[in-house]
Tab-separated table of C-alpha atoms and ligand atoms in Angstrom:
chain	number	residue	atom	x	y	z
A	19	MET	CA	-8.818	0.825	-4.751
A	20	CYS	CA	-12.108	0.215	-6.512
A	21	GLY	CA	-15.280	2.039	-7.467
A	22	ILE	CA	-18.786	1.022	-6.439
A	23	ILE	CA	-22.320	2.117	-7.270
A	24	GLY	CA	-25.803	0.936	-6.269
A	25	MET	CA	-29.326	1.980	-7.197
A	26	ILE	CA	-32.931	1.207	-6.259
A	27	GLY	CA	-35.929	2.640	-8.105
A	28	ASN	CA	-39.019	1.725	-10.071
A	29	SER	CA	-37.505	0.667	-13.382
A	30	ASN	CA	-34.518	-1.296	-14.655
A	31	VAL	CA	-31.248	0.085	-13.339
A	32	ALA	CA	-28.538	-1.788	-15.295
A	33	HIS	CA	-27.951	0.825	-18.018
A	34	GLU	CA	-27.635	3.616	-15.474
A	35	LEU	CA	-25.334	1.530	-13.312
A	36	ALA	CA	-23.052	1.064	-16.333
A	37	PHE	CA	-23.040	4.836	-16.981
A	38	GLY	CA	-22.221	5.465	-13.348
A	39	LEU	CA	-19.448	2.861	-13.409
A	40	ASN	CA	-17.976	4.546	-16.434
A	41	MET	CA	-17.625	7.693	-14.347
A	42	LEU	CA	-15.701	5.631	-11.782
A	43	GLN	CA	-13.438	3.967	-14.321
A	44	HIS	CA	-10.353	5.843	-13.060
A	45	ARG	CA	-10.737	3.920	-9.770
A	46	GLY	CA	-10.153	0.556	-11.418
A	47	GLN	CA	-9.596	-0.778	-14.903
A	48	ASP	CA	-8.978	-4.462	-14.284
A	49	ALA	CA	-12.537	-5.797	-14.078
A	50	ALA	CA	-16.146	-4.605	-14.040
A	51	GLY	CA	-19.410	-6.172	-12.893
A	52	ILE	CA	-23.109	-5.517	-12.366
A	53	LEU	CA	-25.660	-7.522	-10.379
A	54	THR	CA	-29.368	-6.751	-10.491
A	55	PHE	CA	-32.435	-8.120	-8.750
A	56	GLY	CA	-35.954	-8.161	-10.187
A	57	ASP	CA	-37.476	-11.610	-9.862
A	58	ARG	CA	-34.048	-13.193	-9.348
A	59	PHE	CA	-30.357	-12.221	-9.373
A	60	ARG	CA	-28.796	-11.456	-12.724
A	61	LEU	CA	-25.038	-11.017	-12.909
A	62	LYS	CA	-22.445	-10.128	-15.499
A	63	LYS	CA	-18.797	-9.495	-14.709
A	64	GLY	CA	-15.501	-9.841	-16.482
A	65	CYS	CA	-11.982	-8.513	-16.925
A	66	GLY	CA	-11.461	-5.194	-18.663
A	67	LEU	CA	-13.056	-1.769	-18.875
A	68	VAL	CA	-16.779	-1.148	-18.378
A	69	ASP	CA	-17.297	-0.693	-22.125
A	70	GLN	CA	-15.491	-3.936	-22.861
A	71	VAL	CA	-17.521	-5.986	-20.375
A	72	PHE	CA	-20.978	-4.561	-21.175
A	73	ASP	CA	-22.809	-3.959	-24.411
A	74	GLY	CA	-26.419	-2.846	-24.836
A	75	ALA	CA	-27.842	-6.359	-25.160
A	76	THR	CA	-26.069	-7.548	-22.010
A	77	LEU	CA	-27.383	-4.575	-20.054
A	78	ASP	CA	-30.911	-5.223	-21.402
A	79	SER	CA	-30.697	-8.763	-20.073
A	80	LEU	CA	-29.797	-7.521	-16.578
A	81	SER	CA	-33.372	-6.706	-15.608
A	82	GLY	CA	-34.308	-5.550	-12.142
A	83	ASN	CA	-35.070	-2.327	-10.319
A	84	MET	CA	-32.257	-2.623	-7.830
A	85	GLY	CA	-28.643	-3.394	-8.440
A	86	ILE	CA	-24.998	-2.829	-7.675
A	87	GLY	CA	-21.870	-2.360	-9.768
A	88	HIS	CA	-18.119	-2.486	-9.307
A	89	VAL	CA	-14.921	-1.532	-11.098
A	90	ARG	CA	-11.929	-3.384	-9.824
A	91	TYR	CA	-8.354	-2.419	-9.333
A	92	ALA	CA	-6.373	-5.528	-8.523
A	93	THR	CA	-4.498	-5.200	-5.247
A	94	GLN	CA	-3.779	-8.137	-3.024
A	95	GLY	CA	-5.583	-10.842	-4.908
A	96	SER	CA	-4.735	-11.908	-8.391
A	97	ASN	CA	-6.043	-10.146	-11.425
A	98	GLU	CA	-8.379	-12.954	-12.447
A	99	GLN	CA	-12.005	-12.987	-13.460
A	100	SER	CA	-12.839	-15.083	-10.386
A	101	GLU	CA	-11.921	-12.090	-8.220
A	102	ALA	CA	-14.222	-9.695	-10.077
A	103	GLN	CA	-17.180	-8.353	-8.097
A	104	PRO	CA	-20.153	-8.459	-7.357
A	105	PHE	CA	-20.471	-11.738	-5.473
A	106	TYR	CA	-23.762	-13.205	-4.310
A	107	LEU	CA	-25.241	-15.948	-2.150
A	108	ASN	CA	-28.642	-17.574	-2.620
A	109	TYR	CA	-28.646	-19.331	0.729
A	110	PRO	CA	-29.552	-18.700	3.562
A	111	PHE	CA	-30.579	-15.378	1.988
A	112	GLY	CA	-30.308	-13.883	-1.403
A	113	ILE	CA	-27.592	-11.264	-0.944
A	114	GLY	CA	-25.313	-9.711	-3.531
A	115	MET	CA	-22.442	-7.450	-2.506
A	116	VAL	CA	-19.667	-5.167	-3.701
A	117	HIS	CA	-17.066	-3.367	-1.678
A	118	ASN	CA	-14.215	-0.911	-1.991
A	119	GLY	CA	-11.397	-1.489	0.450
A	120	ASN	CA	-9.661	-4.392	2.075
A	121	VAL	CA	-10.478	-6.586	5.048
A	122	SER	CA	-7.169	-6.489	6.853
A	123	ASN	CA	-7.875	-9.338	9.310
A	124	PHE	CA	-8.869	-11.615	6.434
A	125	SER	CA	-6.548	-14.471	7.403
A	126	GLU	CA	-7.836	-14.581	10.970
A	127	LEU	CA	-11.486	-14.414	9.860
A	128	ALA	CA	-10.924	-17.090	7.223
A	129	ARG	CA	-9.425	-19.329	9.916
A	130	GLN	CA	-12.449	-18.791	12.169
A	131	CYS	CA	-14.801	-19.565	9.276
A	132	ARG	CA	-12.956	-22.805	8.525
A	133	GLU	CA	-13.681	-23.884	12.098
A	134	ASP	CA	-17.385	-23.130	11.693
A	135	GLU	CA	-19.019	-26.378	10.604
A	136	ASN	CA	-21.832	-24.544	8.772
A	137	HIS	CA	-19.355	-22.776	6.533
A	138	ILE	CA	-18.560	-25.121	3.717
A	139	VAL	CA	-16.916	-22.801	1.222
A	140	GLU	CA	-13.241	-21.954	1.577
A	141	SER	CA	-13.034	-18.174	1.190
A	142	THR	CA	-10.197	-16.880	-0.901
A	143	ASN	CA	-11.524	-13.380	-1.186
A	144	ASP	CA	-12.384	-10.809	1.461
A	145	LEU	CA	-15.727	-9.881	-0.100
A	146	GLU	CA	-16.848	-13.504	-0.036
A	147	LEU	CA	-16.034	-13.570	3.647
A	148	MET	CA	-17.926	-10.338	4.337
A	149	LEU	CA	-20.912	-11.726	2.487
A	150	TYR	CA	-20.833	-14.903	4.511
A	151	LEU	CA	-20.517	-13.053	7.834
A	152	LEU	CA	-23.384	-10.704	7.028
A	153	ALA	CA	-25.630	-13.568	5.886
A	154	ASN	CA	-24.747	-15.463	9.039
A	155	GLU	CA	-25.647	-12.494	11.242
A	156	LEU	CA	-28.885	-11.959	9.325
A	157	SER	CA	-29.873	-15.585	9.745
A	158	LYS	CA	-29.524	-15.215	13.521
A	159	ARG	CA	-32.185	-12.488	13.326
A	160	ASN	CA	-34.573	-14.221	11.014
A	161	THR	CA	-37.794	-12.583	12.181
A	162	THR	CA	-40.782	-12.312	9.844
A	163	PRO	CA	-41.255	-9.752	8.515
A	164	TRP	CA	-37.752	-8.392	8.649
A	165	THR	CA	-37.286	-4.863	9.836
A	166	ALA	CA	-34.548	-2.379	9.118
A	167	SER	CA	-33.383	-2.807	12.714
A	168	ASP	CA	-32.706	-6.504	12.060
A	169	VAL	CA	-30.557	-5.508	9.089
A	170	PHE	CA	-28.713	-2.882	11.157
A	171	ALA	CA	-28.108	-5.295	14.027
A	172	ALA	CA	-26.601	-7.787	11.566
A	173	VAL	CA	-24.356	-5.138	10.003
A	174	GLU	CA	-23.220	-3.923	13.400
A	175	ALA	CA	-22.344	-7.458	14.496
A	176	SER	CA	-20.277	-7.994	11.347
A	177	GLN	CA	-18.603	-4.576	11.695
A	178	LYS	CA	-17.320	-5.747	15.075
A	179	GLN	CA	-15.631	-8.780	13.518
A	180	ILE	CA	-14.300	-7.294	10.294
A	181	PHE	CA	-11.306	-4.955	10.627
A	182	GLY	CA	-10.013	-2.849	7.787
A	183	ALA	CA	-11.511	-0.493	5.241
A	184	TYR	CA	-14.761	-1.012	3.412
A	185	ALA	CA	-17.468	0.968	1.767
A	186	SER	CA	-20.014	-1.700	0.884
A	187	LEU	CA	-23.274	-2.035	-0.996
A	188	ALA	CA	-25.571	-5.050	-0.793
A	189	VAL	CA	-28.740	-6.009	-2.615
A	190	ILE	CA	-30.892	-8.055	-0.262
A	191	ALA	CA	-33.330	-10.018	-2.439
A	192	LYS	CA	-36.928	-8.806	-2.112
A	193	ARG	CA	-35.933	-6.497	0.779
A	194	GLY	CA	-33.870	-3.595	-0.443
A	195	LEU	CA	-30.510	-1.954	-0.948
A	196	LEU	CA	-28.065	-1.668	1.929
A	197	ALA	CA	-25.077	0.684	2.152
A	198	PHE	CA	-22.557	0.643	5.001
A	199	THR	CA	-19.036	1.705	5.857
A	200	ASP	CA	-16.323	0.574	8.249
A	201	PRO	CA	-16.242	2.125	11.747
A	202	HIS	CA	-13.451	4.572	10.757
A	203	GLY	CA	-15.030	5.578	7.432
A	204	ILE	CA	-11.747	4.983	5.594
A	205	ARG	CA	-13.352	4.667	2.138
A	206	PRO	CA	-15.875	7.079	0.618
A	207	LEU	CA	-19.549	6.476	-0.111
A	208	THR	CA	-22.072	9.129	-1.120
A	209	MET	CA	-25.864	8.977	-1.365
A	210	GLY	CA	-28.094	10.691	-3.897
A	211	ARG	CA	-31.777	10.768	-4.847
A	212	ARG	CA	-33.782	11.642	-7.911
A	213	LYS	CA	-37.518	12.313	-8.213
A	214	GLU	CA	-39.231	9.721	-10.393
A	215	GLY	CA	-42.992	10.277	-10.860
A	216	ASN	CA	-44.458	10.097	-7.377
A	217	GLY	CA	-41.472	8.376	-5.854
A	218	TRP	CA	-37.707	8.548	-5.590
A	219	THR	CA	-34.846	6.598	-7.030
A	220	TYR	CA	-31.935	6.314	-4.604
A	221	ALA	CA	-28.320	5.696	-5.448
A	222	PHE	CA	-24.948	5.369	-3.740
A	223	ALA	CA	-21.492	5.729	-5.288
A	224	SER	CA	-17.824	6.107	-4.418
A	225	GLU	CA	-17.683	9.577	-5.964
A	226	THR	CA	-20.214	12.353	-6.361
A	227	ALA	CA	-19.713	12.922	-10.117
A	228	SER	CA	-20.958	9.449	-10.860
A	229	LEU	CA	-24.351	10.351	-9.371
A	230	GLU	CA	-24.437	13.938	-10.648
A	231	VAL	CA	-24.181	12.925	-14.314
A	232	LEU	CA	-27.164	10.648	-13.796
A	233	GLY	CA	-29.217	13.586	-12.531
A	234	PHE	CA	-29.125	12.695	-8.853
A	235	GLU	CA	-29.169	15.341	-6.185
A	236	ILE	CA	-26.396	14.577	-3.675
A	237	THR	CA	-28.000	13.923	-0.321
A	238	ARG	CA	-24.941	13.280	1.808
A	239	GLU	CA	-21.948	11.080	2.531
A	240	LEU	CA	-22.167	8.074	4.808
A	241	MET	CA	-20.542	8.718	8.156
A	242	PRO	CA	-17.970	6.318	9.645
A	243	GLY	CA	-19.744	3.159	10.788
A	244	GLU	CA	-23.094	4.213	9.343
A	245	ALA	CA	-25.603	2.030	7.504
A	246	ILE	CA	-28.441	3.157	5.245
A	247	PHE	CA	-31.122	0.731	4.109
A	248	VAL	CA	-33.587	1.646	1.369
A	249	ASP	CA	-36.379	-0.922	1.398
A	250	THR	CA	-38.405	-2.045	-1.618
A	251	ALA	CA	-41.248	0.278	-0.587
A	252	GLY	CA	-38.838	3.224	-1.012
A	253	GLU	CA	-38.482	3.948	2.716
A	254	VAL	CA	-35.036	5.145	3.776
A	255	HIS	CA	-33.695	3.946	7.136
A	256	SER	CA	-30.348	5.013	8.523
A	257	LYS	CA	-28.394	4.357	11.678
A	258	LEU	CA	-24.978	5.076	13.098
A	259	LEU	CA	-23.689	1.677	14.157
A	260	HIS	CA	-20.204	0.710	15.309
A	261	GLN	CA	-18.210	3.959	15.239
A	262	LYS	CA	-14.546	4.641	15.894
A	263	LYS	CA	-12.188	7.540	15.398
A	264	PRO	CA	-12.752	8.918	11.862
A	265	ALA	CA	-9.850	8.091	9.520
A	266	PHE	CA	-10.667	9.028	5.938
A	267	CYS	CA	-8.017	7.935	3.410
A	268	VAL	CA	-5.782	10.904	2.589
A	269	PHE	CA	-4.767	9.274	-0.686
A	270	GLU	CA	-8.283	9.829	-2.033
A	271	TYR	CA	-7.482	13.534	-2.038
A	272	ILE	CA	-3.929	13.103	-3.282
A	273	TYR	CA	-4.338	10.611	-6.074
A	274	PHE	CA	-7.377	8.408	-6.404
A	275	ALA	CA	-10.420	10.559	-6.776
A	276	ARG	CA	-11.304	12.740	-9.715
A	277	GLU	CA	-10.841	16.441	-9.151
A	278	ASP	CA	-14.604	17.061	-9.126
A	279	ALA	CA	-15.250	14.677	-6.216
A	280	VAL	CA	-16.284	16.091	-2.840
A	281	PHE	CA	-15.382	14.298	0.375
A	282	ARG	CA	-16.081	15.634	3.876
A	283	ASN	CA	-16.900	19.055	2.352
A	284	HIS	CA	-13.560	19.346	0.521
A	285	VAL	CA	-13.610	19.479	-3.276
A	286	VAL	CA	-10.626	17.402	-4.414
A	287	ALA	CA	-9.429	20.075	-6.897
A	288	GLU	CA	-9.412	22.736	-4.186
A	289	ALA	CA	-7.710	20.423	-1.716
A	290	ARG	CA	-4.964	19.741	-4.279
A	291	SER	CA	-4.529	23.465	-4.900
A	292	ALA	CA	-4.189	24.045	-1.159
A	293	MET	CA	-1.560	21.295	-0.951
A	294	GLY	CA	0.286	22.783	-3.949
A	295	LYS	CA	0.439	26.101	-2.140
A	296	THR	CA	2.058	24.587	0.952
A	297	LEU	CA	4.775	23.043	-1.245
A	298	ALA	CA	6.039	26.554	-1.953
A	299	HIS	CA	7.320	26.785	1.677
A	300	ARG	CA	9.664	23.912	0.960
A	301	PHE	CA	11.121	25.717	-2.056
A	302	ARG	CA	11.756	28.815	0.045
A	303	GLU	CA	13.362	26.745	2.825
A	304	LYS	CA	15.740	25.216	0.279
A	305	ASN	CA	16.325	28.460	-1.577
A	306	LEU	CA	15.323	26.992	-4.912
A	307	SER	CA	13.877	29.134	-7.675
A	308	PRO	CA	12.715	27.187	-10.721
A	309	ASP	CA	12.104	28.867	-14.097
A	310	VAL	CA	8.988	26.834	-14.701
A	311	VAL	CA	6.710	24.344	-12.906
A	312	VAL	CA	5.451	21.334	-14.883
A	313	ASP	CA	3.175	18.499	-13.818
A	314	VAL	CA	3.246	14.773	-14.444
A	315	PRO	CA	-0.109	14.314	-16.132
A	316	SER	CA	-2.772	14.039	-15.124
A	317	SER	CA	-3.287	13.833	-11.379
A	318	ALA	CA	-0.686	16.486	-10.491
A	319	TYR	CA	-2.157	19.457	-12.389
A	320	PHE	CA	-3.794	21.269	-9.459
A	321	PHE	CA	-0.755	20.834	-7.214
A	322	ALA	CA	1.591	22.182	-9.898
A	323	GLU	CA	-0.544	25.098	-11.033
A	324	SER	CA	-1.015	26.403	-7.516
A	325	LEU	CA	2.644	25.862	-6.569
A	326	ALA	CA	3.646	27.937	-9.605
A	327	ARG	CA	1.200	30.701	-8.686
A	328	GLU	CA	2.516	30.791	-5.125
A	329	LEU	CA	6.135	30.926	-6.319
A	330	GLY	CA	5.315	33.527	-8.963
A	331	VAL	CA	6.730	31.478	-11.839
A	332	PRO	CA	4.890	30.109	-14.877
A	333	TYR	CA	3.105	26.778	-14.876
A	334	GLN	CA	3.382	24.953	-18.201
A	335	PRO	CA	2.323	21.493	-19.302
A	336	GLY	CA	5.687	19.783	-19.792
A	337	PHE	CA	4.571	16.368	-21.022
A	338	VAL	CA	2.120	14.865	-23.443
A	339	LYS	CA	0.438	11.762	-22.125
A	340	ASN	CA	-0.589	8.848	-24.293
A	341	LYS	CA	-3.932	7.882	-22.746
A	342	TYR	CA	-4.072	4.572	-24.554
A	343	VAL	CA	-1.212	2.810	-22.774
A	344	GLY	CA	-2.181	0.471	-19.933
A	345	ARG	CA	-1.274	0.993	-16.309
A	346	SER	CA	2.461	0.952	-15.671
A	347	PHE	CA	2.176	0.801	-11.926
A	348	ILE	CA	0.845	-2.714	-11.780
A	349	MET	CA	3.176	-4.322	-14.323
A	350	PRO	CA	5.035	-7.228	-12.781
A	351	THR	CA	8.650	-6.372	-13.516
A	352	GLN	CA	10.680	-3.211	-13.127
A	353	GLN	CA	11.827	-3.363	-16.763
A	354	LEU	CA	8.277	-3.497	-18.091
A	355	ARG	CA	7.184	-0.678	-15.771
A	356	SER	CA	10.042	1.475	-16.984
A	357	ARG	CA	9.258	0.892	-20.638
A	358	ALA	CA	5.572	1.612	-20.076
A	359	VAL	CA	6.391	4.994	-18.497
A	360	ARG	CA	8.428	5.884	-21.614
A	361	MET	CA	5.528	5.021	-23.906
A	362	LYS	CA	3.104	6.959	-21.755
A	363	LEU	CA	4.888	10.304	-21.421
A	364	ASN	CA	6.885	12.458	-23.802
A	365	PRO	CA	8.336	15.853	-22.863
A	366	ILE	CA	7.591	19.008	-24.846
A	367	ALA	CA	11.051	20.143	-25.964
A	368	SER	CA	10.485	23.920	-25.937
A	369	VAL	CA	9.200	23.907	-22.347
A	370	VAL	CA	12.150	21.936	-21.013
A	371	LYS	CA	15.287	23.015	-22.859
A	372	GLY	CA	17.802	25.048	-20.844
A	373	LYS	CA	15.409	25.533	-17.889
A	374	LYS	CA	15.441	24.921	-14.163
A	375	ILE	CA	12.388	22.731	-13.864
A	376	ALA	CA	10.227	21.895	-10.870
A	377	VAL	CA	8.378	18.726	-11.867
A	378	VAL	CA	5.419	17.783	-9.678
A	379	ASP	CA	3.905	14.320	-9.319
A	380	ASP	CA	1.218	13.340	-6.840
A	381	SER	CA	3.428	10.753	-5.147
A	382	LEU	CA	6.540	8.666	-5.325
A	383	VAL	CA	6.164	4.998	-4.430
A	384	ARG	CA	8.916	2.823	-5.860
A	385	GLY	CA	10.529	5.658	-7.768
A	386	THR	CA	10.226	4.034	-11.188
A	387	THR	CA	8.094	6.779	-12.704
A	388	SER	CA	10.127	9.622	-11.257
A	389	GLU	CA	13.470	8.173	-12.350
A	390	ARG	CA	12.253	7.806	-15.935
A	391	ILE	CA	10.716	11.266	-15.916
A	392	ILE	CA	13.965	12.817	-14.791
A	393	GLN	CA	15.839	10.958	-17.537
A	394	LEU	CA	13.349	12.261	-20.097
A	395	LEU	CA	13.758	15.826	-18.879
A	396	ARG	CA	17.552	15.527	-18.993
A	397	GLU	CA	17.404	14.116	-22.508
A	398	GLY	CA	15.175	17.090	-23.368
A	399	GLY	CA	17.933	19.481	-22.252
A	400	ALA	CA	16.692	20.616	-18.809
A	401	LYS	CA	19.336	22.585	-16.876
A	402	GLU	CA	18.284	21.553	-13.359
A	403	ILE	CA	15.496	19.288	-12.141
A	404	TYR	CA	13.720	19.575	-8.793
A	405	PHE	CA	11.407	16.640	-8.236
A	406	VAL	CA	8.320	17.423	-6.153
A	407	SER	CA	6.091	14.840	-4.513
A	408	ALA	CA	2.728	16.290	-3.472
A	409	ALA	CA	2.485	13.418	-0.982
A	410	PRO	CA	4.820	13.093	2.008
A	411	PRO	CA	7.351	10.206	1.950
A	412	ILE	CA	5.491	6.874	1.681
A	413	LYS	CA	7.179	4.712	4.267
A	414	HIS	CA	4.548	2.128	5.205
A	415	PRO	CA	2.458	-0.271	3.106
A	416	CYS	CA	-1.275	0.314	2.877
A	417	ILE	CA	-3.391	-2.510	4.279
A	418	TYR	CA	-6.671	-0.855	3.324
A	419	GLY	CA	-6.867	-1.575	-0.372
A	420	ILE	CA	-4.296	0.670	-2.045
A	421	ASP	CA	-1.633	-1.155	-3.972
A	422	MET	CA	1.257	0.265	-2.038
A	423	SER	CA	3.653	-2.522	-2.126
A	424	ILE	CA	5.730	-4.157	0.484
A	425	ARG	CA	7.965	-2.043	2.685
A	426	THR	CA	11.184	-3.074	0.976
A	427	GLU	CA	9.887	-1.664	-2.318
A	428	LEU	CA	8.961	1.734	-0.896
A	429	LEU	CA	11.851	4.023	-1.725
A	430	ALA	CA	11.262	6.383	1.186
A	431	ALA	CA	11.014	3.555	3.724
A	432	THR	CA	14.767	3.463	4.160
A	433	LEU	CA	16.090	6.562	2.369
A	434	SER	CA	16.079	10.191	3.496
A	435	GLU	CA	14.650	12.958	1.283
A	436	GLU	CA	18.117	13.747	-0.009
A	437	GLN	CA	18.927	10.089	-0.693
A	438	VAL	CA	15.646	9.618	-2.575
A	439	GLY	CA	16.543	12.632	-4.739
A	440	LYS	CA	19.933	11.085	-5.509
A	441	ALA	CA	18.433	7.668	-6.210
A	442	ILE	CA	16.058	9.055	-8.845
A	443	GLY	CA	18.692	11.395	-10.310
A	444	ALA	CA	17.138	14.729	-9.299
A	445	ASP	CA	19.147	17.884	-8.487
A	446	ALA	CA	16.815	18.413	-5.525
A	447	MET	CA	13.963	16.502	-3.948
A	448	ILE	CA	10.953	18.152	-2.334
A	449	TYR	CA	8.392	16.263	-0.330
A	450	GLN	CA	5.155	17.543	1.123
A	451	LYS	CA	5.053	17.632	4.930
A	452	LEU	CA	2.380	15.642	6.710
A	453	SER	CA	1.887	18.553	9.117
A	454	ASP	CA	1.045	20.805	6.119
A	455	ILE	CA	-1.532	18.293	4.911
A	456	GLU	CA	-3.049	18.189	8.385
A	457	GLN	CA	-3.363	21.983	8.272
A	458	VAL	CA	-5.315	21.738	5.011
A	459	PHE	CA	-7.673	19.112	6.485
A	460	GLN	CA	-8.049	20.420	10.017
A	461	ASP	CA	-11.710	19.434	10.062
A	462	VAL	CA	-11.237	15.892	8.688
A	463	GLY	CA	-10.022	12.871	10.660
A	464	LEU	CA	-7.544	11.316	8.241
A	465	CYS	CA	-5.917	7.920	7.770
A	466	HIS	CA	-2.289	8.678	6.911
A	467	ALA	CA	-0.828	5.317	7.857
A	468	CYS	CA	1.207	5.141	4.634
A	469	PHE	CA	3.151	8.223	5.773
A	470	SER	CA	3.077	7.930	9.558
A	471	GLY	CA	2.680	4.199	10.237
A	472	GLU	CA	-0.306	5.037	12.464
A	473	TYR	CA	-2.801	2.430	11.337
A	474	PRO	CA	-6.248	3.202	12.733
A	475	THR	CA	-7.684	-0.331	12.874
A	476	GLU	CA	-7.383	-3.091	15.455
A	477	SER	CA	-4.809	-5.853	14.967
A	478	ALA	CA	-3.003	-3.766	12.325
A	479	THR	CA	0.487	-5.021	13.213
A	480	ALA	CA	-0.483	-8.646	12.707
A	481	ASP	CA	-2.555	-7.809	9.625
A	482	LEU	CA	0.357	-5.927	8.069
A	483	LYS	CA	2.560	-9.018	8.355
A	484	PHE	CA	-0.079	-11.087	6.591
A	485	VAL	CA	-0.667	-8.528	3.824
A	486	GLU	CA	3.082	-8.237	3.163
A	487	ALA	CA	3.504	-12.018	3.087
A	488	GLU	CA	0.625	-12.281	0.581
A	489	ARG	CA	2.178	-9.654	-1.645
A	490	MET	CA	5.557	-11.372	-1.526
A	491	THR	CA	3.895	-14.590	-2.694
A	492	HIS	CA	2.204	-12.804	-5.602
A	493	LYS	CA	5.415	-11.084	-6.503
A	494	LYS	CA	7.257	-14.391	-6.658
A	495	GLN	CA	4.476	-15.987	-8.710
A	496	ASN	CA	4.474	-13.042	-11.125
A	497	SER	CA	8.211	-13.136	-11.635
A	498	HIS	CA	8.111	-16.755	-12.865
B	10	AMP	P1	6.352	4.757	-8.631
B	10	AMP	O1	6.748	4.820	-10.051
B	10	AMP	O2	6.296	3.351	-8.108
B	10	AMP	O3	7.115	5.675	-7.733
B	10	AMP	O4	4.829	5.221	-8.559
B	10	AMP	C1	4.462	6.553	-8.527
B	10	AMP	C2	3.516	6.851	-9.646
B	10	AMP	O5	2.402	5.958	-9.623
B	10	AMP	C3	2.949	8.225	-9.515
B	10	AMP	O6	3.043	8.804	-10.793
B	10	AMP	C4	1.517	8.081	-9.100
B	10	AMP	O7	0.687	8.913	-9.881
B	10	AMP	C5	1.191	6.639	-9.364
B	10	AMP	N1	0.609	5.973	-8.180
B	10	AMP	C6	0.771	6.250	-6.892
B	10	AMP	N2	0.128	5.375	-6.105
B	10	AMP	C7	-0.453	4.502	-6.930
B	10	AMP	C8	-1.247	3.350	-6.738
B	10	AMP	N3	-1.542	2.893	-5.527
B	10	AMP	N4	-1.682	2.699	-7.837
B	10	AMP	C9	-1.365	3.127	-9.060
B	10	AMP	N5	-0.608	4.199	-9.312
B	10	AMP	C10	-0.148	4.877	-8.270
């Protein structure tokens, strides 16, 4: 998962792009980058947080009134600087691009490109491939002057070849800023505008808050398969292109997005509260009555607070989180992941001691975090521990850009609810039901492939094999 932002206006955009990226930092901490266009492309990207990659002088040097930015969360590829976005091409057109998602038929597309004699670069990265395909389609429509319909025709042609999830932004040199999404609209992208003198500055970002803090009025979200092109004269063109059944990523609501984000008219905080409420049914079914509900900070707060309210028991913060420890999830070995969880979370003794505790986390993937958390609660003197996952059992890997491992590492892929509870050392295990989530989002077409195995895109079975093989290779390399 990554965060993206783009802007086109009448003055330099780099500083504002960096502010906006900062607001998206929770979506990726591995690398950050900004590309601008004024008289030519200017690019800076590197590993680390936005504040580590950019200082004032660097942002001053990134002149240009249109630009794009990216924060990266390493998934399939390696965590190297060479994978950091944006990427750009100077030939046959000047195009710079960022995306959030994953091209699931990458291997097949890369093979086709290798056979194309005009394509001389070996693509190792799905964005590079998208860039090449779009440039190729644009060059087939090289009319002078270009019109927005030429741009849309090129996007539509590439949407028909690229399967998977992508919310993408592209700076087309001297022409404008292009935003487009995959035909299922799996990843989010929102548009905003801000009055500037006699004209408007337009911006796009993965989450609404990123635009709101910059004073933009939220115009709307891009629909599945839609493209919006803002040309250098400030004209906005939009078109619904290749569209398929809507399948918005349910994990955005469960884990990825900040609580103040709004997707498809659902505020994430409210959606989490609604999901917390449905978890109470599962407690009643199992006849469990905890003394207190605690959350695993910080993404589980709204689930836990509303579950407690529904059960009529107190919610209390049960852990203190050290915000300055790096991500445990992505550490290469189980031992390191385990140690990192211990450094990150410490229980508050008075909340835990002698109590029957319902502990809520947003999800359970490999079970490392939950196992450690249960140990911590036991060491803190908890009487009974009911572990609650606000997500249903994750049984299938994600091929759309979320780092959800290979099947063999997903605890719930082979174990029942009860067995998962035993494996992590809980006295009881409670999972959300997918049918309850569907009730909450009756008006949203969701992608819930990680729970149901129903992948919305074409060639998903073949793509899944490739994605798993890739991850196995990385795993082996990392363990050496
Ligand atoms: P695990 O320890 O492997 O079971 O991972 C579950 C924990 O990681 C939960 O606390 C989640 O908040 C967090 N998490 C879930 N999915 C992801 C993801 N794709 N990337 C990073 N962290 C995640």
